[in-house]
Structure formats: structure tokens, C-alpha cells
Coordinates of C-alpha atoms and ligand atoms in Angstrom, one line a residue:
Chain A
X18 CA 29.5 -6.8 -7.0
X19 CA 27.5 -7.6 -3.8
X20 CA 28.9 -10.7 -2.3
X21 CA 28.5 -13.9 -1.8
X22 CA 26.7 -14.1 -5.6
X23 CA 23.3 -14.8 -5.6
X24 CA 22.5 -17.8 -7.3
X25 CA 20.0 -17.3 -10.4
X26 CA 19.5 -13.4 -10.0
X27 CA 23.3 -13.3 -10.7
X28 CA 23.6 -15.8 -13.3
X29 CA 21.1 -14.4 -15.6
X30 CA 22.7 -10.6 -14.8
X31 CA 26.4 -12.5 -16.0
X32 CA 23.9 -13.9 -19.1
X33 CA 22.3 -10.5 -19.9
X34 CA 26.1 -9.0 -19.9
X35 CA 27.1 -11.6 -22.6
X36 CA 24.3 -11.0 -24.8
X37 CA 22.7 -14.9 -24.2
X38 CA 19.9 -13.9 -21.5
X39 CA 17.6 -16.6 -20.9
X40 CA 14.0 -16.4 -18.5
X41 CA 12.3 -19.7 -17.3
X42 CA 9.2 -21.6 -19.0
X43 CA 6.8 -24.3 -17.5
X44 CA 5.5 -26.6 -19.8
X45 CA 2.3 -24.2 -20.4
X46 CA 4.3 -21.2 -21.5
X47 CA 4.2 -19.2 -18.2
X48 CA 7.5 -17.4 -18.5
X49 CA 9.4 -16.3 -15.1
X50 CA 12.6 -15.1 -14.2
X51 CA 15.2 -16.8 -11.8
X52 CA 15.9 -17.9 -8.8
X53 CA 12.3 -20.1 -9.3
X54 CA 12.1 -24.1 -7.9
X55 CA 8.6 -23.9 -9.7
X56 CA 6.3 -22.0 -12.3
X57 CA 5.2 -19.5 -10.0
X58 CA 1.7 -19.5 -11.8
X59 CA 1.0 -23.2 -12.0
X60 CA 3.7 -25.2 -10.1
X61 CA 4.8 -26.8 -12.4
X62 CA 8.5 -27.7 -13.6
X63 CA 10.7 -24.9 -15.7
X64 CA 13.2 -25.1 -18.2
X65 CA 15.7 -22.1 -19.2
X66 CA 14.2 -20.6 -22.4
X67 CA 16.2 -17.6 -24.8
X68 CA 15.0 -14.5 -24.0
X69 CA 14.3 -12.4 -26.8
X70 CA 16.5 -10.0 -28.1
X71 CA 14.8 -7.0 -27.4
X72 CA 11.2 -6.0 -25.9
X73 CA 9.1 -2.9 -25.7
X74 CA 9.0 -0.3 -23.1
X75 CA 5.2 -0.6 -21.3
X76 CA 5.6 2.2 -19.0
X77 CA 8.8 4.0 -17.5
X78 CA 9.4 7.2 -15.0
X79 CA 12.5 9.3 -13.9
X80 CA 12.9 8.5 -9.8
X81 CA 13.7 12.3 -8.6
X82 CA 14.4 11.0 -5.1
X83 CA 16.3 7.8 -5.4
X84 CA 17.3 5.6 -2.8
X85 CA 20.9 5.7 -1.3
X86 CA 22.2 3.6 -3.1
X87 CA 21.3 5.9 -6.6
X88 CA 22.4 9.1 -4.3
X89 CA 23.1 11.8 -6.9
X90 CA 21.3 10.1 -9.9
X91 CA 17.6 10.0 -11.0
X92 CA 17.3 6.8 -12.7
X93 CA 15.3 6.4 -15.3
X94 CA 13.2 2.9 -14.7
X95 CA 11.6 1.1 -17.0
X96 CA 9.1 -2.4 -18.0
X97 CA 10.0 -4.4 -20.5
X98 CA 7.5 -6.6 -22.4
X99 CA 9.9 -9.5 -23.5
X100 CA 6.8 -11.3 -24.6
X101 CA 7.1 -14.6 -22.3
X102 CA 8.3 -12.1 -19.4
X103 CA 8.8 -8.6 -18.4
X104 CA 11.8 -7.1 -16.9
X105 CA 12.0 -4.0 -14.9
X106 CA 15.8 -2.1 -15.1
X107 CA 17.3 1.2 -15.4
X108 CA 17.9 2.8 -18.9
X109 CA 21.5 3.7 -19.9
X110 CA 20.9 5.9 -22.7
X111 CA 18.4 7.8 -24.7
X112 CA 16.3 9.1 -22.2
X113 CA 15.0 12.3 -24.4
X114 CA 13.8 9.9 -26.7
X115 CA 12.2 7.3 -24.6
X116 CA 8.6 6.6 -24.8
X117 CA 6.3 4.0 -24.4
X118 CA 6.7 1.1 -27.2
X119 CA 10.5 1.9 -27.6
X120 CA 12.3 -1.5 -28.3
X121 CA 15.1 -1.9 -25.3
X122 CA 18.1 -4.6 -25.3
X123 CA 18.5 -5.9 -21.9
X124 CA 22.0 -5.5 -19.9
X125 CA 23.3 -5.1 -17.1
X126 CA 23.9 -2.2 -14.8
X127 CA 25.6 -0.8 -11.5
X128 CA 24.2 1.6 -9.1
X129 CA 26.7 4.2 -7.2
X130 CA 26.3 2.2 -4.3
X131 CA 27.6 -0.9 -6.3
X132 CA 24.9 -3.3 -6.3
X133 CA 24.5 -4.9 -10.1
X134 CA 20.7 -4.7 -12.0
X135 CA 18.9 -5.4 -14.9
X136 CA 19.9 -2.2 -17.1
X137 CA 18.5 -1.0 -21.1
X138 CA 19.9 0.2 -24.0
X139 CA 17.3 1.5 -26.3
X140 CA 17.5 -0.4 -29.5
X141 CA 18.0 2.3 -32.3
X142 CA 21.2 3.5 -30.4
X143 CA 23.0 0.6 -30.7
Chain B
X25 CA -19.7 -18.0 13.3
X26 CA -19.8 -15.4 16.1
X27 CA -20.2 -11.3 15.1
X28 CA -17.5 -8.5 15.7
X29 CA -18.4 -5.1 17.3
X30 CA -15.8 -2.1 17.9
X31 CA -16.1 -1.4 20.8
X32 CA -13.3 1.4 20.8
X33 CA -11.0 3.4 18.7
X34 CA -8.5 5.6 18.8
X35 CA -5.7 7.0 17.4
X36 CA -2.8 9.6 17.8
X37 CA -2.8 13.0 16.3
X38 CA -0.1 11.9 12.8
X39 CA 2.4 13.9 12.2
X40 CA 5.9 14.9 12.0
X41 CA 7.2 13.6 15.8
X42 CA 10.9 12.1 15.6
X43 CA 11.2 12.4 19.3
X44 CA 8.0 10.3 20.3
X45 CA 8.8 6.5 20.5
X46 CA 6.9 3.9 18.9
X47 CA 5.9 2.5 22.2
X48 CA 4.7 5.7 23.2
X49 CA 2.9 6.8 19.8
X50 CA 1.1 2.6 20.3
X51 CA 0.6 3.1 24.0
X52 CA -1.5 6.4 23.5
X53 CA -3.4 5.1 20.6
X54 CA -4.0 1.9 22.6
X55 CA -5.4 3.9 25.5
X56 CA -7.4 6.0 23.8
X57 CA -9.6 3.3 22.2
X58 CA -9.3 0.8 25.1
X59 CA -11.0 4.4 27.1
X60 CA -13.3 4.5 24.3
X61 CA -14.3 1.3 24.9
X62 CA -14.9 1.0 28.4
X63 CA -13.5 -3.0 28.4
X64 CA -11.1 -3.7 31.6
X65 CA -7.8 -4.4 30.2
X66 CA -7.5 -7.4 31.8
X67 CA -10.3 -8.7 29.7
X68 CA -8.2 -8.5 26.6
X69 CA -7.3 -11.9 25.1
X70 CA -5.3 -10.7 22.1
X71 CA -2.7 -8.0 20.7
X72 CA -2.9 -8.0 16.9
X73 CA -0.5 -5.2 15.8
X74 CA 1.0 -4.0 12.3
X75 CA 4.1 -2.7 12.0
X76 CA 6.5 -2.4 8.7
X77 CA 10.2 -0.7 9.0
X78 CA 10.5 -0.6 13.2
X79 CA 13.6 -3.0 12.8
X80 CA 15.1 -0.5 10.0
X81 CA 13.7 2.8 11.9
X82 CA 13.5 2.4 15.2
X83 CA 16.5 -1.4 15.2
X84 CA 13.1 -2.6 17.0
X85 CA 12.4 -6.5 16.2
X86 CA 10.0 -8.4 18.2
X87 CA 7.5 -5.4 18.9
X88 CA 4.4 -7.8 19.8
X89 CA 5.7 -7.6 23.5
X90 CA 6.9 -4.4 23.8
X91 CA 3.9 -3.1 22.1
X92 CA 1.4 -5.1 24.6
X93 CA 3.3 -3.9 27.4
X94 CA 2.9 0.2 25.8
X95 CA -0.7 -1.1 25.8
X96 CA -1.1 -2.7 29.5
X97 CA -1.9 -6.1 28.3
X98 CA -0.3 -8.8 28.8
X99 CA -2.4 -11.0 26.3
X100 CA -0.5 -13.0 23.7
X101 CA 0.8 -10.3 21.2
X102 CA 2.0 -10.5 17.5
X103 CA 3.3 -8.3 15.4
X104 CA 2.2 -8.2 11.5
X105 CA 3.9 -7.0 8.5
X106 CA 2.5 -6.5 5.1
X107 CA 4.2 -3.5 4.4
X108 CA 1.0 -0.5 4.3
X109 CA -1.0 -3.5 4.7
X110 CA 0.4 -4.5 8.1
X111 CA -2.4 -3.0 9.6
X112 CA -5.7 -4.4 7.3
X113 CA -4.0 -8.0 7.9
X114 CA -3.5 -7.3 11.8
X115 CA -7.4 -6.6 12.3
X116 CA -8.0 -9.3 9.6
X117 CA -6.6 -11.4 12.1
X118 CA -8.1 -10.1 15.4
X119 CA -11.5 -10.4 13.5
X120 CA -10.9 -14.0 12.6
X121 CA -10.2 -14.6 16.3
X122 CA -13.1 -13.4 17.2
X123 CA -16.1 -14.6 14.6
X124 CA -13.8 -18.5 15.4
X125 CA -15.2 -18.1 19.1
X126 CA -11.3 -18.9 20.6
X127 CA -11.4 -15.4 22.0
X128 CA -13.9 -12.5 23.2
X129 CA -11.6 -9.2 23.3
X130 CA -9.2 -8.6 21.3
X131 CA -6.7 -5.3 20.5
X132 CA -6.0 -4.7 17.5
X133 CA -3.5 -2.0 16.1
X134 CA -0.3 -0.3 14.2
X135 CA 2.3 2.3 14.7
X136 CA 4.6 3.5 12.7
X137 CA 7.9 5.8 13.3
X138 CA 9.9 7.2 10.1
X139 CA 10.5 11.1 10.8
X140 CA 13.3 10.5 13.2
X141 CA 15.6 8.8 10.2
X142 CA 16.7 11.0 7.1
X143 CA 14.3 11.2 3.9
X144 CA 17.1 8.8 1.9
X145 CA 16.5 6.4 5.1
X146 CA 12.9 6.7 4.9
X147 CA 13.1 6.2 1.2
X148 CA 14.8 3.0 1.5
X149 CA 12.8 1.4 4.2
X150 CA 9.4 2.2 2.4
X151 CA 11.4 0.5 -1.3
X152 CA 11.8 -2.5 1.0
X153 CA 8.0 -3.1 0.1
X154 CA 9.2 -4.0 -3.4
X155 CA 10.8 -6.9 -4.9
X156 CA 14.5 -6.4 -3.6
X157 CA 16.5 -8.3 -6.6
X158 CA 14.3 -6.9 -9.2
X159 CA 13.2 -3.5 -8.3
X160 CA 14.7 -1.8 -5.6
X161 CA 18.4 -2.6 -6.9
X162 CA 17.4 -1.2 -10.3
X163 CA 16.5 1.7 -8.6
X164 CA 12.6 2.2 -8.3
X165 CA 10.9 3.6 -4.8
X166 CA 8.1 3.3 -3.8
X167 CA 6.6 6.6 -5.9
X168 CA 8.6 5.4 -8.7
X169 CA 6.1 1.9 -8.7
X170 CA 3.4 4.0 -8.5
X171 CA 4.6 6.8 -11.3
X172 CA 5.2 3.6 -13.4
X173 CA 1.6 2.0 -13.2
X174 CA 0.5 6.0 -13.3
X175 CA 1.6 5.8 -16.3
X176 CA 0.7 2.7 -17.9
X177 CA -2.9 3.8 -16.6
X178 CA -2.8 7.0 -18.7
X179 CA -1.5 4.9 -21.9
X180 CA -4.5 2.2 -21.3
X181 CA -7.2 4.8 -20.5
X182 CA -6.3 8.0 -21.2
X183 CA -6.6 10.9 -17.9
X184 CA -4.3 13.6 -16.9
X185 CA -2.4 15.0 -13.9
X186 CA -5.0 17.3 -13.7
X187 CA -7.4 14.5 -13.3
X188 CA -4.5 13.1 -10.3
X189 CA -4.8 16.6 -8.6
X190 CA -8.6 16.2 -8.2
X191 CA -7.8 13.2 -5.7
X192 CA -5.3 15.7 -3.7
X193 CA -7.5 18.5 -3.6
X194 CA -10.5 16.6 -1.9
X195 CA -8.9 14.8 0.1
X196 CA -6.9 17.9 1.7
X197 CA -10.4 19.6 1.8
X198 CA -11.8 16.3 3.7
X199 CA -9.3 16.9 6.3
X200 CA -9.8 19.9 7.2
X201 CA -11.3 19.8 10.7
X202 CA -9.9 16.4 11.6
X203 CA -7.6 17.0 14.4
X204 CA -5.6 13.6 13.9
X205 CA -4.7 14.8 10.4
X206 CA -1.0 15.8 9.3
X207 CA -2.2 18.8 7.2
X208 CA -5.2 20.6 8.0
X209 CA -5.1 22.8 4.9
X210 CA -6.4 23.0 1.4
X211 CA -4.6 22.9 -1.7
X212 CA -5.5 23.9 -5.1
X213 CA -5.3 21.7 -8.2
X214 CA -2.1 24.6 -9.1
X215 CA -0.2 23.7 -6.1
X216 CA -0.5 20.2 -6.7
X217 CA 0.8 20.0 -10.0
X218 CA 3.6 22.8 -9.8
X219 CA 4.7 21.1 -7.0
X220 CA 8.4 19.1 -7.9
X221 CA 8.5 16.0 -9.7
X222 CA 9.3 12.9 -7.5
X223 CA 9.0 10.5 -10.0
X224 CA 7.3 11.5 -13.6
X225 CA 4.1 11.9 -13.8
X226 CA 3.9 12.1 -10.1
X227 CA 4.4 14.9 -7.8
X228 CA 5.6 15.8 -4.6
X229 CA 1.4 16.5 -3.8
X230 CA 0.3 13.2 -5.6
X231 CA 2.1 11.7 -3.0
X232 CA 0.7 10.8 0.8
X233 CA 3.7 12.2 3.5
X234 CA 5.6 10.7 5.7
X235 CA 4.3 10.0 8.9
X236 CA 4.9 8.9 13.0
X237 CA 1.5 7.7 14.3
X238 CA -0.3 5.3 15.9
X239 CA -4.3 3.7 16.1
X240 CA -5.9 0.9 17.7
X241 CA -9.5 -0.4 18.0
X242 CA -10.9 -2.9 20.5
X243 CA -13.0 -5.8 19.3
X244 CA -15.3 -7.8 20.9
X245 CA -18.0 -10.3 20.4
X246 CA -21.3 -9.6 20.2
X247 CA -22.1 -11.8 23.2
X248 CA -19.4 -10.1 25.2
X249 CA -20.7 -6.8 24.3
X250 CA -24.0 -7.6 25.3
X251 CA -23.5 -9.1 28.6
X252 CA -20.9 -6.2 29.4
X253 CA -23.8 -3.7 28.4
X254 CA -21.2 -2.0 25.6
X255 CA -22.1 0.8 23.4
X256 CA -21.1 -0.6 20.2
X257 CA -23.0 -0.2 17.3
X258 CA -20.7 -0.5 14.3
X259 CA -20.0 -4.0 13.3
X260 CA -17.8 -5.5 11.0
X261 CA -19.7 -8.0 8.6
X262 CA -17.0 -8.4 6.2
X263 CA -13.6 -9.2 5.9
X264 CA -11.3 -10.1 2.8
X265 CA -7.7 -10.4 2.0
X266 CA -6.2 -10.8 -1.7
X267 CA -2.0 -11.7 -3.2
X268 CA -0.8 -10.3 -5.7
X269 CA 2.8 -11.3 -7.1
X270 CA 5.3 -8.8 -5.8
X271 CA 6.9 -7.0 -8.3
X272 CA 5.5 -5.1 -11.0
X273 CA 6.7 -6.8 -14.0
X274 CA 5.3 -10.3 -12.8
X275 CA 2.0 -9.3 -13.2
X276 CA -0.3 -9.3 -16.7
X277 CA -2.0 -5.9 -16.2
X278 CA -0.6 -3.0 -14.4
X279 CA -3.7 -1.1 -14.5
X280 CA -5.9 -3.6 -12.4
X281 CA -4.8 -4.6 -9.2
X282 CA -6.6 -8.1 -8.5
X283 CA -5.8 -8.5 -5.1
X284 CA -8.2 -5.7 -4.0
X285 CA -10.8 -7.8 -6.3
X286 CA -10.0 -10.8 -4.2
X287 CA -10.3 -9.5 -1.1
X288 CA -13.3 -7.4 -1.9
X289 CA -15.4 -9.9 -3.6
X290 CA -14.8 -12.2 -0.2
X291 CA -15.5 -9.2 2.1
X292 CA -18.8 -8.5 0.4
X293 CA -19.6 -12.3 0.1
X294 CA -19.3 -12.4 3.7
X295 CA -21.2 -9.2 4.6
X296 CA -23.8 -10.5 2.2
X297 CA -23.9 -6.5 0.9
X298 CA -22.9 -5.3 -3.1
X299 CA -20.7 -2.2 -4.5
X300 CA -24.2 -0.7 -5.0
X301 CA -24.8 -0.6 -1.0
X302 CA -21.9 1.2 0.3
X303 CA -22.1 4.6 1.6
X304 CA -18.4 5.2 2.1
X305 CA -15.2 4.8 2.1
X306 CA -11.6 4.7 3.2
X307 CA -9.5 3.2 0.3
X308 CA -5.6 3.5 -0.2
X309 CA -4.7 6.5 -1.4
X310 CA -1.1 6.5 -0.7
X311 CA -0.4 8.2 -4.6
X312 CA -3.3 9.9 -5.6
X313 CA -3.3 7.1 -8.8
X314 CA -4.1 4.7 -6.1
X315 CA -7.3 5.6 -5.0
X316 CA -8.3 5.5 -8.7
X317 CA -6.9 1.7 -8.9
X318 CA -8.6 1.4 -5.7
X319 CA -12.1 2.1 -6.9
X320 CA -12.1 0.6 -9.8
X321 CA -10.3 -3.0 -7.8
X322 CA -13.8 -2.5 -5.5
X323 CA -15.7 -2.5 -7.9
X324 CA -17.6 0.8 -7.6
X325 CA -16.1 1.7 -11.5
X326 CA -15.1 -0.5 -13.6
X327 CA -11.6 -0.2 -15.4
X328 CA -10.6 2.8 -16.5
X329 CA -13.8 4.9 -15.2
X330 CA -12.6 6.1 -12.0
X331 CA -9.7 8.7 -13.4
X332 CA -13.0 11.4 -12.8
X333 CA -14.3 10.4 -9.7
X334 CA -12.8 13.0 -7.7
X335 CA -12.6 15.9 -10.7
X336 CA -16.6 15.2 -11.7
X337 CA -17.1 15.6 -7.7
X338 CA -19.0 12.1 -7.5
X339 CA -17.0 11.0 -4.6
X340 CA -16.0 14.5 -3.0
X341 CA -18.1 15.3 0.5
X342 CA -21.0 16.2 -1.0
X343 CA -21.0 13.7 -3.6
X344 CA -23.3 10.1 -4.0
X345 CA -20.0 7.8 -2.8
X346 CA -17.7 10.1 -0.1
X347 CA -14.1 8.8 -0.2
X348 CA -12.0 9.5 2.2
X349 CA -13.5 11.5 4.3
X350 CA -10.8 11.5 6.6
X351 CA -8.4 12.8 4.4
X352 CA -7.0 9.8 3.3
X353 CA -3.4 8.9 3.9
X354 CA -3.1 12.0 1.5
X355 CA -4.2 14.6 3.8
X356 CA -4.6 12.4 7.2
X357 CA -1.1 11.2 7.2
X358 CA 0.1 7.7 6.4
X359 CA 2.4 5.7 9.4
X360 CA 2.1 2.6 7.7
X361 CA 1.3 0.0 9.9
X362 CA -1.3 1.9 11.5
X363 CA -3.2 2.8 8.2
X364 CA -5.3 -0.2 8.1
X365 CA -6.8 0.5 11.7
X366 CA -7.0 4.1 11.0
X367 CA -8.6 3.5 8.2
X368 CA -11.7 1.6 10.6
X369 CA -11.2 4.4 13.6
X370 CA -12.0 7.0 11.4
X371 CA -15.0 5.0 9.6
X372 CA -16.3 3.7 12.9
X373 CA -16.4 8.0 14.3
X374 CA -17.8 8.3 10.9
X375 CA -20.7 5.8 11.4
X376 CA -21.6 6.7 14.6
X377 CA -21.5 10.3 14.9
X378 CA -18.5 11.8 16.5
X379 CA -16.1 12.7 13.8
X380 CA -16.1 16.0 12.1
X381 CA -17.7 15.0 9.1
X382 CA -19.9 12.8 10.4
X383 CA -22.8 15.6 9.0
X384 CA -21.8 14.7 5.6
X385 CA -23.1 11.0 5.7
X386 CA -25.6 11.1 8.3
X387 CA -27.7 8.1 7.0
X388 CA -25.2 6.1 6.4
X389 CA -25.1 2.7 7.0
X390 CA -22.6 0.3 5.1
X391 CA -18.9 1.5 4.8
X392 CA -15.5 0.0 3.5
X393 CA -12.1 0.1 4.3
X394 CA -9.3 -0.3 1.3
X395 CA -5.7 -1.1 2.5
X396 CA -3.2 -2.1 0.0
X397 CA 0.6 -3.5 0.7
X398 CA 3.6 -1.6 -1.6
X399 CA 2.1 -1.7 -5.3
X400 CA -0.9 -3.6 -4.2
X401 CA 0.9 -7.0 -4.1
X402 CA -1.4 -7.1 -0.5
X403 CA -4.7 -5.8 0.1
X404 CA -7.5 -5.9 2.4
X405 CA -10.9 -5.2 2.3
X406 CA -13.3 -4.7 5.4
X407 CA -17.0 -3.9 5.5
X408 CA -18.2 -2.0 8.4
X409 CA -22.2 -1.7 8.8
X410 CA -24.2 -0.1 11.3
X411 CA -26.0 -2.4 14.1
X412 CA -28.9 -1.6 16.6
Ligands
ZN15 ZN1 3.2 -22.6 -15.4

């Protein structure tokens, strides 16, 4: 893990690994994820909010030329529709039978260069 | 408020040149447009210049000075990042200076150096662009963004690579004959989608190159231009800026990118001109999926029209709206923080007669110039019209 931690990004990866993710909500329903002082939409305050279980896949792609820090891998990437928010990670599994609307359960992942992310499982594996 | 004239533009040839510096790549654009314009240097009261990775490419912070100094200025000088967009939001700014009255000549300009780090280097400066925490650590570059919104585009509206490869093709055939441009050769609709997969559905020819490169453009009042006796006769009328949240998944739609409708709608507000009246254009075309987001964000289709723009030949050379008839940063090259300024030196040769395909619009008279920041989180829109 990259250190020092980094506060919010960090604690909702160590709360995606344990199965109790969360996202933030303003009073209006505008979801958001953290580190967030405010509703990024309307300023207003947040409180931390269950995140769903699972969400559907909106669009994904294979990255043929990665970054460094994926040298030797072509992730596949991904968005999320959690409803309230989206999140954008790498799947773990099941690429041959990804497609758009496939229902993901967010956890978390590690790239060869060591830095943790948001990672997916695809639902139907588990 | 007080009108903007360009008085002079320039750029270098883009290309593939790891041994040129940045301050040599800016100090031959800015000499070639400063020439162009015929202003004494001394009577510059402003550098405005874009710039994105020179502190990861070139370990080069604090380029404002050093770049006034390539230039032979030694007016106040800033440098601006937006990522592509550094250069749309540098001339933003050098127009603002002008129309507020607190200055009479200003430079504006971008350079960017990549070829003289690897292609993983390169790779990882241009990913910088996106949301650090949330997208680059999980892995997506910046033609994995774009593949993903390529996608989600296809599933919205329906289109095809084939439909993609259109974009290529033209905009290769655009540049043909522009001596500035990278590549100076066509490609057919084959080559562009046999070419490898960078990130699915997008291909190696969907995406704009790498490039080292510089432009510049002097602008001046229309006062000063008149009492210096300046041949400038393309102004620019309009000038818009639009935010967009960073990364992808923030945003409610990624098939629509509203900060190009921001800035456009105030850049057409201000040059009192609609979508109707424009008779080119330079838009973003860093992925070929881009300058369909592009056109529809401008207006000139609405959302999901634009896929067969380029295949139905409506906005190739010879059609009603010519786009990119530079090349684009397909064919032309891209050096990011010069793209924005490009964009206007090309459009102002364009307007009044000395580029290469100047034939192709020869009554034209309104033009606009697209530049868009990583996925479009930034974006600036100029409008460029033709004065006696
Ligand atoms: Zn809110």
C-alpha cells in the first residue's frame, strides 16, 4: 500500500474489502464518493450512506497499453452504476463474459506497481 | 469592451523531435508569428502560454519565464495548464486581457515535448489528465477514457468503428499538403480498423499521436492595430470556457460532454453568431469519438447525430461544415499545450488565405475553435470571424 494512507480514498477501499462500502449523500440525494468536505453538486453537507451491493456495468474497455504501473497487464476497466454513484475499477474475473448491464460487487484491487483501487467481481461468479 | 485582432501566427512543423527543447520548439513558434505580425517585441505586454507534462517530461516547472525569454519578451509571463486545454484557456486569457483594455499586445502560446521520454512515460504523463485516486490507479489512460465513453456512445446511439474510421480517414486526407502536419499521408478506412487495439473499441488509428511542437499567435487591439497600420483581418468575437467534473464516473451522461455546451453557448453569446453561421472548424479530435462528442457539444448535431458526419461526407473538404481542415490533432499532430493555439493559427491561415486548403472555404467567414481538457472535464470554445 502507498504510504502515508490517504484519508477517505483509503478508508472506503479498507470498507469495499470488508464487504460494508459506503458513498456520501447530501440532504438532496446527490451521491459522491470520498474524500468530499461538501456535496460536490450543491454544497451542501454529506452523511456516509450503504452503498449497494452490486451495480451494473455502463460501459468498460481492455487498456492494451497500460500505464507503468499495470506494465505486463491489460486491465480490463469498468463503470459502475451503483444507483446514488458510479465507480470506475478494474475487473478481476469474467472478462469473456462481460458486457454492458452485467451486475459487479465492488472490491478492492492492487496494480503490479502496488498502488490499491476500486476492483469488480462480476456478480454471477461469486 | 475593446476587440481582438491576430495579428500573427505561427507554429512549428509537429512531429517526432526528442532532441529539440521546449524552449526551442516555443522560441520558433513565437518568432514565427511575432514575424507574421510585424509588432516590435518590445511592444508586447503579455506571455500567456499552455503547457501540460514539461515538469514530468522535460523536470521543467516555472516555464512562464523561460518561455518569454525563448520568445524575446520580457513581459509578465504565465504558464497555464488544463491538460489538452492548456492552450484554449491560455488564449482565453490573453483575449480577456485584451477586450478589459489593461493591455494592447499580448503573446499567446503552447509547446509541448513528449517524444524524448518512453511511450509507458508518455502514457503516464497524458493519464495525469484524469482523476488520480479514481481512474488512473485503477488503471485507465487516457484512450482507455475515451474507449470507455466510445462505448457507452455506441450502446446509447448505436454507430460502428467503421463509422470511427470515417473521422481518421478525412482528417489524414485534410492534411495532406499542410507542411506543419505529423503525417502527410492518407489512410483507408482498412488501415484504420486493422490497426492494433489500444483500448477496445479503439484503435491505434482512432487515436491522435504523440507529438513535440509548438504555436503562438500575437493579439492585439483593434486600436493598436489600427494606429500601427497592421494587417489583421481575422478577429476573435467569441470566447467561452466550460467545467466538467473530472472523472468519468462523476458525471450523469457519458455521451454529452456539457462543458463544450457551456463554453460554446457563451462564445456564440458573445460573438452574437448561431451553430447555423459557422463555416468551419477546428474541434478536438484527440480519439476519433471526440470529434463526434465534439459536434454534437457545439451544437451543430444534436445527440447522437454526429456518428455520420464524417462517413456521409457532410463535414469532409468538400462538404457544407469542413472540420478540421488541418488535419486535426489526428493527422496534424497533437503537443498538448499548443493544440488550443494551433487550433486558431491554422483557422486564422484558413480565413485569410495562406494555408493549403484555404481553396476549400474561400467565402468563408465565421469559424470555431473546439479544445477539450482529458475527457472533456475542460473545454474552450472560440469564434473567429473575418473583419474588413
Ligand atoms: Zn447535493
Amino acid at each position: 500500500m502507498r504510504e502515508p494512507r490517504e484519508e477517505g480514498y483509503d478508508d472506503l477501499l479498507d470498507a469495499l474489502e470488508s464487504d460494508t462500502g459506503y458513498y456520501l449523500s447530501c440532504p438532496a440525494g446527490h451521491g459522491s464518493l470520498p474524500p468530499r468536505q461538501v456535496c460536490p453538486r450543491c454544497g451542501d453537507e454529506l452523511s456516509e450512506e450503504t452503498l449497494p451491493a452490486t451495480g451494473a456495468v455502463v460501459t468498460f474497455t481492455e487498456v492494451a497499453v497500460p500505464t507503468p504501473a499495470f506494465a505486463g497487464k491489460t486491465p480490463v476497466v469498468l463503470i459502475a452504476d451503483f444507483g446514488p454513484v458510479r465507480l470506475t475499477g478494474e475487473l478481476l474475473d469474467g472478462s469473456d463474459i462481460l458486457e454492458v448491464g452485467s451486475e459487479v460487487v465492488p472490491t478492492v484491487a492492487s496494480s503490479p506497481g502496488g498502488d490499491r483501487h476500486v476492483g469488480f467481481r462480476l456478480a454471477s461468479e461469486r | 469592451m475593446h476587440a481582438v485582432r491576430i495579428a500573427g501566427a505561427g507554429s512549428t512543423a509537429f512531429s517526432a523531435s526528442p532532441e529539440r527543447t521546449g524552449r526551442d520548439l516555443f522560441g520558433e513558434a513565437a518568432r514565427i508569428a511575432i514575424e507574421d505580425s510585424g509588432v516590435p517585441r518590445a511592444d508586447i505586454d503579455r506571455l500567456c502560454y499552455g503547457n501540460f507534462a514539461g515538469t514530468v517530461t522535460e523536470r521543467q516547472g516555472h516555464q512562464g519565464p523561460l518561455m518569454a525569454e525563448a520568445a524575446g519578451v520580457t513581459a509578465p509571463a504565465t504558464r497555464y495548464e488544463s491538460a489538452c486545454a492548456s492552450g484554449g484557456v491560455a488564449l482565453r486569457s490573453g483575449v480577456e486581457a485584451v477586450r478589459s483594455g489593461a493591455v494592447d499586445v499580448v503573446l499567446v502560446g503552447g509547446m509541448e515535448r513528449m517524444h524524448n521520454v518512453t511511450t509507458e512515460r508518455a502514457t503516464e504523463g497524458l493519464a495525469m489528465a484524469a482523476d488520480d485516486l479514481y481512474e488512473s490507479r485503477a488503471g485507465v489512460t487516457f484512450p482507455g477514457a475515451y474507449a470507455l465513453m466510445a462505448r457507452a456512445y455506441f450502446e446509447e446511439f448505436g454507430g460502428t468503428r467503421a463509422d470511427l474510421a470515417a473521422v481518421a480517414v478525412k482528417n489524414h486526407r485534410n492534411a495532406l499538403g499542410n507542411e506543419n502536419a505529423q503525417f502527410q499521408r492518407e489512410i483507408s478506412t482498412t488501415d484504420v480498423l486493422e490497426a492494433p487495439t489500444v483500448a477496445d473499441p479503439l484503435g491505434l488509428y482512432d487515436a491522435c499521436p504523440i507529438t513535440d511542437g509548438a504555436s503562438a499567435c500575437v493579439l492585439v487591439s483593434e486600436e493598436y492595430a489600427e494606429n500601427h497600420d497592421l494587417n489583421a483581418s481575422v478577429s476573435v468575437t467569441g470566447s467561452g470556457q466550460g467545467t466538467d467534473s473530472l472523472a468519468l464516473q462523476n458525471r450523469e451522461s457519458l455521451t454529452r460532454t456539457p462543458a463544450t455546451e457551456r463554453a460554446a453557448m457563451v462564445a456564440y453569446d458573445d460573438a452574437g453568431v448561431a451553430p447555423a453561421d459557422v463555416d468551419l472548424l477546428e474541434v478536438h479530435d484527440c480519439f476519433t469519438i471526440a470529434e463526434v462528442l465534439a459536434l454534437e457539444g457545439l451544437g451543430l448535431y444534436d445527440p447522437g447525430d454526429a456518428i455520420d458526419a464524417a462517413t456521409s461526407g457532410e463535414t469532409t473538404r468538400d462538404g457544407d461544415l469542413p472540420v478540421n481542415l488541418s488535419g486535426g490533432l489526428k493527422a496534424k499532430g497533437h503537443p498538448v499545450g499548443a493544440t488550443g493555439v494551433s487550433q486558431v493559427v491554422e483557422l486564422t491561415k484558413l480565413l485569410r488565405g495562406d494555408h493549403v486548403n484555404s481553396s476549400a472555404v474561400p467565402d468563408a467567414s465565421v469559424a470555431v475553435a473546439h479544445n477539450a481538457g482529458g475527457t472533456v472535464a475542460s473545454a474552450t470554445v472560440h469564434v473567429l470571424e473575418v473583419r474588413s
